mmCIF file of C-alpha atoms in Angstrom:
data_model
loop_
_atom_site.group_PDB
_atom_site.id
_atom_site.type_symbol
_atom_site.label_atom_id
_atom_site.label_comp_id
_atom_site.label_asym_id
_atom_site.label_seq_id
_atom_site.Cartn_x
_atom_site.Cartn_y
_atom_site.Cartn_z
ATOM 1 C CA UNK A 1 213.350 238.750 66.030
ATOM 2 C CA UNK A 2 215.066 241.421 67.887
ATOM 3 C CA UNK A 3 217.481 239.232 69.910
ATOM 4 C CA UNK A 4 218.460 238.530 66.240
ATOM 5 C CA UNK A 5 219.052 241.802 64.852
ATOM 6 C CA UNK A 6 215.754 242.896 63.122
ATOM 7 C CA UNK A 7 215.330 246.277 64.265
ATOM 8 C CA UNK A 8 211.301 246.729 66.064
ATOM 9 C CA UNK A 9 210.340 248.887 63.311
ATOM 10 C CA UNK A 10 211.188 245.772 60.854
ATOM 11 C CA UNK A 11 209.469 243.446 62.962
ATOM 12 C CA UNK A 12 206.415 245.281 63.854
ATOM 13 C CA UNK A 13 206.070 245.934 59.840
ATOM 14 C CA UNK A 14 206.750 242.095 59.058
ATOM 15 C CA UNK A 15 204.299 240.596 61.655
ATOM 16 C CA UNK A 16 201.487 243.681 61.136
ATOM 17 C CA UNK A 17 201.551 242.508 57.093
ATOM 18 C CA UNK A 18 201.857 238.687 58.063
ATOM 19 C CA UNK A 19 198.463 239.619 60.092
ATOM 20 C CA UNK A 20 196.456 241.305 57.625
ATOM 21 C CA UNK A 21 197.625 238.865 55.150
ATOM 22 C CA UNK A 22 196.643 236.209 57.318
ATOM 23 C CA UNK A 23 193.044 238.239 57.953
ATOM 24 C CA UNK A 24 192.279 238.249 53.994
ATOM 25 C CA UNK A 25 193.195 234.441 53.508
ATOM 26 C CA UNK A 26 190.671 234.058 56.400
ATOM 27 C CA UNK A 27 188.006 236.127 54.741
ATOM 28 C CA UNK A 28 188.593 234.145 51.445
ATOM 29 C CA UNK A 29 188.506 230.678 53.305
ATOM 30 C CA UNK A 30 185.305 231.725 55.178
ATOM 31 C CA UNK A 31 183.206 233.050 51.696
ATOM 32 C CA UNK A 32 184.812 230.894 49.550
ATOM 33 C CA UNK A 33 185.159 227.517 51.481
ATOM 34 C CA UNK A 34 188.415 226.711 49.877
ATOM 35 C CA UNK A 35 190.665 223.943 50.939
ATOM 36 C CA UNK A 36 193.834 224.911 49.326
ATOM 37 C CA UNK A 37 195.011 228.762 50.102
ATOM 38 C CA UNK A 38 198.263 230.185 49.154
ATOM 39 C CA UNK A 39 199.037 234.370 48.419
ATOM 40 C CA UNK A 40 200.962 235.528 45.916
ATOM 41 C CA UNK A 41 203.148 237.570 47.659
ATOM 42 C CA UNK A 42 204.645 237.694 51.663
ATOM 43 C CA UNK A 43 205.749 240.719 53.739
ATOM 44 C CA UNK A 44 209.161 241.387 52.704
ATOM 45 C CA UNK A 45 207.691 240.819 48.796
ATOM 46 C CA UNK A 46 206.007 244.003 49.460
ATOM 47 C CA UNK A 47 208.736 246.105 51.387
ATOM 48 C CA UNK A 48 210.971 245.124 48.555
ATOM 49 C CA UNK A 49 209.139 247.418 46.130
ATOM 50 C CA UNK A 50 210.673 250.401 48.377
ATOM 51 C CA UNK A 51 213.628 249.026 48.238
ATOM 52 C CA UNK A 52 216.201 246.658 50.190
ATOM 53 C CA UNK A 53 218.325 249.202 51.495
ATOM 54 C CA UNK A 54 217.516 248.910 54.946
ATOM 55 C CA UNK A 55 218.264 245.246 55.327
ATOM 56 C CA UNK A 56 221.659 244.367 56.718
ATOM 57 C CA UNK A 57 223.123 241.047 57.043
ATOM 58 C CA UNK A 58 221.099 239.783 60.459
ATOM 59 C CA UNK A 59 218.082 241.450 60.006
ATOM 60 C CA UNK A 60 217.637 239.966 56.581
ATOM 61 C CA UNK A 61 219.119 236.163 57.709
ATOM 62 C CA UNK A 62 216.811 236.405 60.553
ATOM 63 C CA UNK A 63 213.340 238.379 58.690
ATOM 64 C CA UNK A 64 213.794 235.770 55.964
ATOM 65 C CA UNK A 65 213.997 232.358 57.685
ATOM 66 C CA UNK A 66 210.917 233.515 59.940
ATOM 67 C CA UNK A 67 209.025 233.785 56.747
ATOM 68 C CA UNK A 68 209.784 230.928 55.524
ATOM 69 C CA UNK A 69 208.618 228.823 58.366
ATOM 70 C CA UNK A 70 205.372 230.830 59.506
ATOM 71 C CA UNK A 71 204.590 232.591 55.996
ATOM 72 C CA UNK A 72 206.169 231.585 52.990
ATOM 73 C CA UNK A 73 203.023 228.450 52.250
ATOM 74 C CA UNK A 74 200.019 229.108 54.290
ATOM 75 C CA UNK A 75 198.092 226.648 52.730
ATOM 76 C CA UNK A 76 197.083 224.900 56.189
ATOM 77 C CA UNK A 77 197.191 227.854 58.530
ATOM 78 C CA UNK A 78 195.020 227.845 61.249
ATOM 79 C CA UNK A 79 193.471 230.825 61.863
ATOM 80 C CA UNK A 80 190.489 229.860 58.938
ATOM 81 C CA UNK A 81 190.364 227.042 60.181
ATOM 82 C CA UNK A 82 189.952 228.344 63.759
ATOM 83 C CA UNK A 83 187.145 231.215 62.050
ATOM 84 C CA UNK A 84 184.992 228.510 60.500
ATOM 85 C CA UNK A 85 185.021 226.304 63.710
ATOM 86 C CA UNK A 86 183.943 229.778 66.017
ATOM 87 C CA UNK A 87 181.388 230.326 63.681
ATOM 88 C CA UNK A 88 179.677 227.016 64.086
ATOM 89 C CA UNK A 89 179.965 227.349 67.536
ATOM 90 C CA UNK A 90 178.574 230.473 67.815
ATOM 91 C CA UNK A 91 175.122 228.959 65.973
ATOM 92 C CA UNK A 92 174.966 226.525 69.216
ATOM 93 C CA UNK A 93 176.889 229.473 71.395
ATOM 94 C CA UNK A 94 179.150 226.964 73.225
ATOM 95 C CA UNK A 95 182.332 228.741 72.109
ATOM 96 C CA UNK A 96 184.032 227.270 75.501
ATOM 97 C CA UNK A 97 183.901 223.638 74.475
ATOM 98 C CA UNK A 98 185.269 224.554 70.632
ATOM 99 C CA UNK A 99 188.654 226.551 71.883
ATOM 100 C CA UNK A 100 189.356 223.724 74.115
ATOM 101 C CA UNK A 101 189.157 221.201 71.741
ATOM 102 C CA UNK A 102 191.199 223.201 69.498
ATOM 103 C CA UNK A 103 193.691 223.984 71.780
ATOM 104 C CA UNK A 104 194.212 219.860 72.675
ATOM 105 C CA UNK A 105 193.875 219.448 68.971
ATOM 106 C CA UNK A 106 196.606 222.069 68.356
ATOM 107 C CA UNK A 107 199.345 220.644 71.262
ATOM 108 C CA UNK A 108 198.759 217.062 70.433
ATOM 109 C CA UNK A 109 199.148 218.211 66.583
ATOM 110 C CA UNK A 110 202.696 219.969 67.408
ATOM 111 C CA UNK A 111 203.804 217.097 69.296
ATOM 112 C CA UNK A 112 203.338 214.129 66.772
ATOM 113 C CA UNK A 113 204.183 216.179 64.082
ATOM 114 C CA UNK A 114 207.307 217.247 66.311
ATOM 115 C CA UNK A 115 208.111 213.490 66.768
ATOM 116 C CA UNK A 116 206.855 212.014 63.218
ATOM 117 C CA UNK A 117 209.263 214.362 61.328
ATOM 118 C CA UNK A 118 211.928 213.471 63.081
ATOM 119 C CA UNK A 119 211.872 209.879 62.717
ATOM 120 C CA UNK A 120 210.935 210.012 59.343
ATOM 121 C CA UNK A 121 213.929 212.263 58.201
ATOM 122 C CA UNK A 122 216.280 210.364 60.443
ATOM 123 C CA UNK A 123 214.751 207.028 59.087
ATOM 124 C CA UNK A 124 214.804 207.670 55.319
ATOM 125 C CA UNK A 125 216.483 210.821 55.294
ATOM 126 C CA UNK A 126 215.605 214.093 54.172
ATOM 127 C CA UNK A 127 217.116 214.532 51.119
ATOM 128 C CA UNK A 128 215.229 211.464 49.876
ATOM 129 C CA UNK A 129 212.075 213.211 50.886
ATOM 130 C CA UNK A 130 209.979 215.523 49.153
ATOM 131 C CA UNK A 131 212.181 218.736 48.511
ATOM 132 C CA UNK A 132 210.398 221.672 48.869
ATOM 133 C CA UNK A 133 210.364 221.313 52.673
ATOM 134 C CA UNK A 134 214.141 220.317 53.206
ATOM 135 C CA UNK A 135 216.146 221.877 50.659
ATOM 136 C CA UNK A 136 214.085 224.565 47.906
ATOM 137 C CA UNK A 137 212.010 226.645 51.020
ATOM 138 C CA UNK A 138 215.168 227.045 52.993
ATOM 139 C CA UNK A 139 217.639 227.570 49.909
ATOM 140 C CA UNK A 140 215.340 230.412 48.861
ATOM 141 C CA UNK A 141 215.032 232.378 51.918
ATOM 142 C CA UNK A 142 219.169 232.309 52.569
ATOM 143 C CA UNK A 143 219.466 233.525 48.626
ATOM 144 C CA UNK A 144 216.928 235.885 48.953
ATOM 145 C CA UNK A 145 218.633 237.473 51.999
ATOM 146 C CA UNK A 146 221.788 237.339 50.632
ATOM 147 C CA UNK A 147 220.319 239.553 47.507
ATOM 148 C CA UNK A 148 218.968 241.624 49.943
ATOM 149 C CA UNK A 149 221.917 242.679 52.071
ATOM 150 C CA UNK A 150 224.863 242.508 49.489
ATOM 151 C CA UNK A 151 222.877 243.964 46.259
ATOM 152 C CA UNK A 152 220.061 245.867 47.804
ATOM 153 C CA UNK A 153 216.827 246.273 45.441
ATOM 154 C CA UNK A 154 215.841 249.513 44.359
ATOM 155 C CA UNK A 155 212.532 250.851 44.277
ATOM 156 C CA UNK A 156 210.252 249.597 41.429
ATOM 157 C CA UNK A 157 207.626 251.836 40.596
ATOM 158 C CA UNK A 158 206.188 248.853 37.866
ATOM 159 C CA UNK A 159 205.662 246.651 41.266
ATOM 160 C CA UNK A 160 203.994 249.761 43.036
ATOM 161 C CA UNK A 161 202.235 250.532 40.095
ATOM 162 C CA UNK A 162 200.862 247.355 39.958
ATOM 163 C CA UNK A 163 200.494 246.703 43.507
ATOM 164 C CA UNK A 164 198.172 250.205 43.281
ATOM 165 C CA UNK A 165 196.152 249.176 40.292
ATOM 166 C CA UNK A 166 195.596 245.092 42.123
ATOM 167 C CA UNK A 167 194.421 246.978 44.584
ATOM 168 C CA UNK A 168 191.725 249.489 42.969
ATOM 169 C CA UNK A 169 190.493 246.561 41.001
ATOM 170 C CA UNK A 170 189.648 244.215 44.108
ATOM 171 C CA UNK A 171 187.979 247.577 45.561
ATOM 172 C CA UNK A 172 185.787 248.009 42.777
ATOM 173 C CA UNK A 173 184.925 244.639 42.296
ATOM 174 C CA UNK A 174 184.162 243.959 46.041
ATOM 175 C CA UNK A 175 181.955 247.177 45.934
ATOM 176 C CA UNK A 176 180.012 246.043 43.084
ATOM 177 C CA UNK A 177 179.329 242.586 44.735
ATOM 178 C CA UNK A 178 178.184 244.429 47.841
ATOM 179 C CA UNK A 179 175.645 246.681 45.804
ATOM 180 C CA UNK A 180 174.526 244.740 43.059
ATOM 181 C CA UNK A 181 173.020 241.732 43.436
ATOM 182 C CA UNK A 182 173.257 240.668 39.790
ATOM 183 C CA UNK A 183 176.871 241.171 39.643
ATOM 184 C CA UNK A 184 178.498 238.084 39.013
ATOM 185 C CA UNK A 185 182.389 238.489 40.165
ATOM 186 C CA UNK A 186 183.735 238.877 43.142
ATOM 187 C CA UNK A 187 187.484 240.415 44.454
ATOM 188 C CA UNK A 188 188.676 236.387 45.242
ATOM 189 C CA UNK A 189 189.029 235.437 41.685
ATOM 190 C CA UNK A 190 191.377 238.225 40.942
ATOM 191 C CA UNK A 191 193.061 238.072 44.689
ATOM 192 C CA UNK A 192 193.698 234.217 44.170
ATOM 193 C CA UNK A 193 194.349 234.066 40.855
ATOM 194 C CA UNK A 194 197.820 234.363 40.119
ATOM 195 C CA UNK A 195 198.658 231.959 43.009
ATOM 196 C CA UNK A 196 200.374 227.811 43.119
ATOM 197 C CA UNK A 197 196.903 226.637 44.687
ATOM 198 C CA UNK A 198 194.953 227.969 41.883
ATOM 199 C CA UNK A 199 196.947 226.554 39.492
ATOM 200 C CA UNK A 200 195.894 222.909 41.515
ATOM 201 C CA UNK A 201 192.172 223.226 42.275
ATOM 202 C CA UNK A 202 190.560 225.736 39.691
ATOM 203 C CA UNK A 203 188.852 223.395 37.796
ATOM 204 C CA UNK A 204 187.263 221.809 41.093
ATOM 205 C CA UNK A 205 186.713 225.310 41.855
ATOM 206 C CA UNK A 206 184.942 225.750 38.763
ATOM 207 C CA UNK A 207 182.979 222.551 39.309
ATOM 208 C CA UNK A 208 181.575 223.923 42.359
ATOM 209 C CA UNK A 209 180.488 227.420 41.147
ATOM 210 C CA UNK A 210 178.810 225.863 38.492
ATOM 211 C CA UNK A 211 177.238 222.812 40.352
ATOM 212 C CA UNK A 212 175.720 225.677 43.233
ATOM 213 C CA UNK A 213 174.194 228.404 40.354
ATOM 214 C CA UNK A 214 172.775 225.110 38.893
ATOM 215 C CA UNK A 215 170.668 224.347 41.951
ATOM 216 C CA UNK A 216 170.198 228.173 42.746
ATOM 217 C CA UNK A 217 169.061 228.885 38.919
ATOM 218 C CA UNK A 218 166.304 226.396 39.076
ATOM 219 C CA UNK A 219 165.539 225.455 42.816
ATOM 220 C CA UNK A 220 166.122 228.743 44.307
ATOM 221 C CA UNK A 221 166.825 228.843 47.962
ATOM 222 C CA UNK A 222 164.949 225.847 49.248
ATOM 223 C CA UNK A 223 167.006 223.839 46.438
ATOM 224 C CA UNK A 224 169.723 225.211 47.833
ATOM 225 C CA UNK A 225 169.037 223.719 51.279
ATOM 226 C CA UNK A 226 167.690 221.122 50.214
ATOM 227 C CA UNK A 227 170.997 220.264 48.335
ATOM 228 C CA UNK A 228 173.497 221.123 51.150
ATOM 229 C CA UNK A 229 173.100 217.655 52.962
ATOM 230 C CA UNK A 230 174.164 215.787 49.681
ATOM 231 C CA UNK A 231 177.057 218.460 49.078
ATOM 232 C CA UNK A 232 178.187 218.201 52.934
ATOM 233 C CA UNK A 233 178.230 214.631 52.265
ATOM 234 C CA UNK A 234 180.605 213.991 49.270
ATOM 235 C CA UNK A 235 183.366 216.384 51.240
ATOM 236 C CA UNK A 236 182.818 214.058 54.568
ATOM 237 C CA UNK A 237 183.263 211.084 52.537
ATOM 238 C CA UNK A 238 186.105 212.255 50.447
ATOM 239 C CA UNK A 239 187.727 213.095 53.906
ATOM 240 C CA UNK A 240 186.921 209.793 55.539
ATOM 241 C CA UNK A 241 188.384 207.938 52.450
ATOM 242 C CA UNK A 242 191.513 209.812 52.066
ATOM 243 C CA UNK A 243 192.156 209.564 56.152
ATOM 244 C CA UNK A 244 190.981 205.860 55.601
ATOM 245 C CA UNK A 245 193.737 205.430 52.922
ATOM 246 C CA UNK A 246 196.648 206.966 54.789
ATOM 247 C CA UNK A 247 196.207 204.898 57.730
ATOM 248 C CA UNK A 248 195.689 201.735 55.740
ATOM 249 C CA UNK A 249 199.188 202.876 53.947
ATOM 250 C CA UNK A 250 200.773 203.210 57.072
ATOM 251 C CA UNK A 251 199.747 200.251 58.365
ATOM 252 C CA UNK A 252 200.334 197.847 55.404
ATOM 253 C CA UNK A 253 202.798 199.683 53.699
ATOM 254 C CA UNK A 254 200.835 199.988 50.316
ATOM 255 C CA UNK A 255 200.922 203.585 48.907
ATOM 256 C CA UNK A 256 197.593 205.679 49.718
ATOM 257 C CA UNK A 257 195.842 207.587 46.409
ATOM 258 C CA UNK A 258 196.719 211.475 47.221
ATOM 259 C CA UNK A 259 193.900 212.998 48.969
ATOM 260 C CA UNK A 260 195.392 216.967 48.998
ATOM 261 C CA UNK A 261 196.500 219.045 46.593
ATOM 262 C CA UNK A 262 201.006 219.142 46.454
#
């Protein structure tokens, strides 16, 4: 980013939110075990309630179209993934065999999804394609920018306010899980809430809150373990149809039901 005119005070600010963003959406994934993350908000969203002053031409081009590759939709990130996986290890403690396999897992990923998307934009073209990927993600991040550098933002103290209040909330809430052991809600609700992949899976969300304090209410713990096998078991065969269905689609051309959330 520097090589492209973000100043290292700019970067260092941009990746250190990216991480601790990155560290909450882990947290949630891990408690939570949900498949479909997104936040409601990325770095420069934030830095923008101080203001846009700062940004010039470059450092906005460049700060902008790094977000928008590595930030802008986390829904498939890796690093919960990558959590979840160490922690399973760690109940067998053969961590060495996990990171390799995630590793090959990771470079073979890169590389067929390197080589897939460009035959598949070359074949049908891109602007046929879905087009949030080709044309809405990138078109955003070059307007945004260009707001940024020509009109700078001024500081909103509604966004801060907010921001400040979001925040107390999710602190109070988290506290009062931690200490009470009848309290009910949790900070991921309100966190989460206001975000796309809410919008997609709250109801199967719901289904599986309600579905767990069933079995909890009136089997307790061991009807709680008892249960996991059968729960574990509709996920793995969900997965193995909708993997099932894509490769029969690719192979015989017939279109495969959706299996994730859009």
């Amino acid at each position: 980013m520097r090589l492209a005119g973000v100043p290292w005070t700019l970067a260092a600010i941009v990746l250190g939110l990216f991480a601790l963003i990155l560290l909450v959406l882990t947290r949630i994934v891990a408690e939570a075990g949900l498949l479909f993350v997104q936040t409601p908000f990325i770095p420069t969203d934030l830095m923008a309630f101080w203001g846009t002053g700062y940004f010039t031409r470059s450092s906005a081009g460049a700060t902008l179209l790094a977000q928008v590759v590595l930030m802008h939709d986390p829904r498939e990130h890796v690093m919960p993934a990558m959590a979840n996986a160490y922690a399973i290890a760690g109940m067998s403690r053969r961590r060495l065999p996990v990171t390799s396999a995630i590793l090959l897992a990771l470079l073979v990923g890169f590389c067929v999804s390197f080589v897939s998307s460009l035959w598949v934009n070359y074949r049908f073209g891109a602007i046929t394609l879905d087009q949030y990927g080709p044309s809405m993600a990138p078109t955003w991040s070059l307007d945004r920018a260009l707001q940024y550098a020509e009109t700078p933002l001024q500081v909103d103290v509604g966004c801060i306010q907010g921001l400040t209040v979001g925040s107390v909330l999710a602190g109070v809430l988290l506290y009062l899980r931690a200490h009470l052991v009848a309290w009910p809600l949790g900070p991921i609700g309100l966190v989460m809430g206001s975000t796309y992949a809410m919008g997609r899976i709250w109801f199967a969300v719901f289904i599986g809150w309600l579905a767990k304090a069933t079995v909890i209410r009136f089997g307790g713990l061991p009807g709680y373990r008892r249960a996991l096998p059968f729960f574990l078991g509709l996920l793995m065969g969900e997965g193995i149809f909708g993997g099932g269905a894509a490769i029969w689609g690719m192979l015989t051309g017939v279109t495969a039901p959706q299996f994730l959330p859009n």
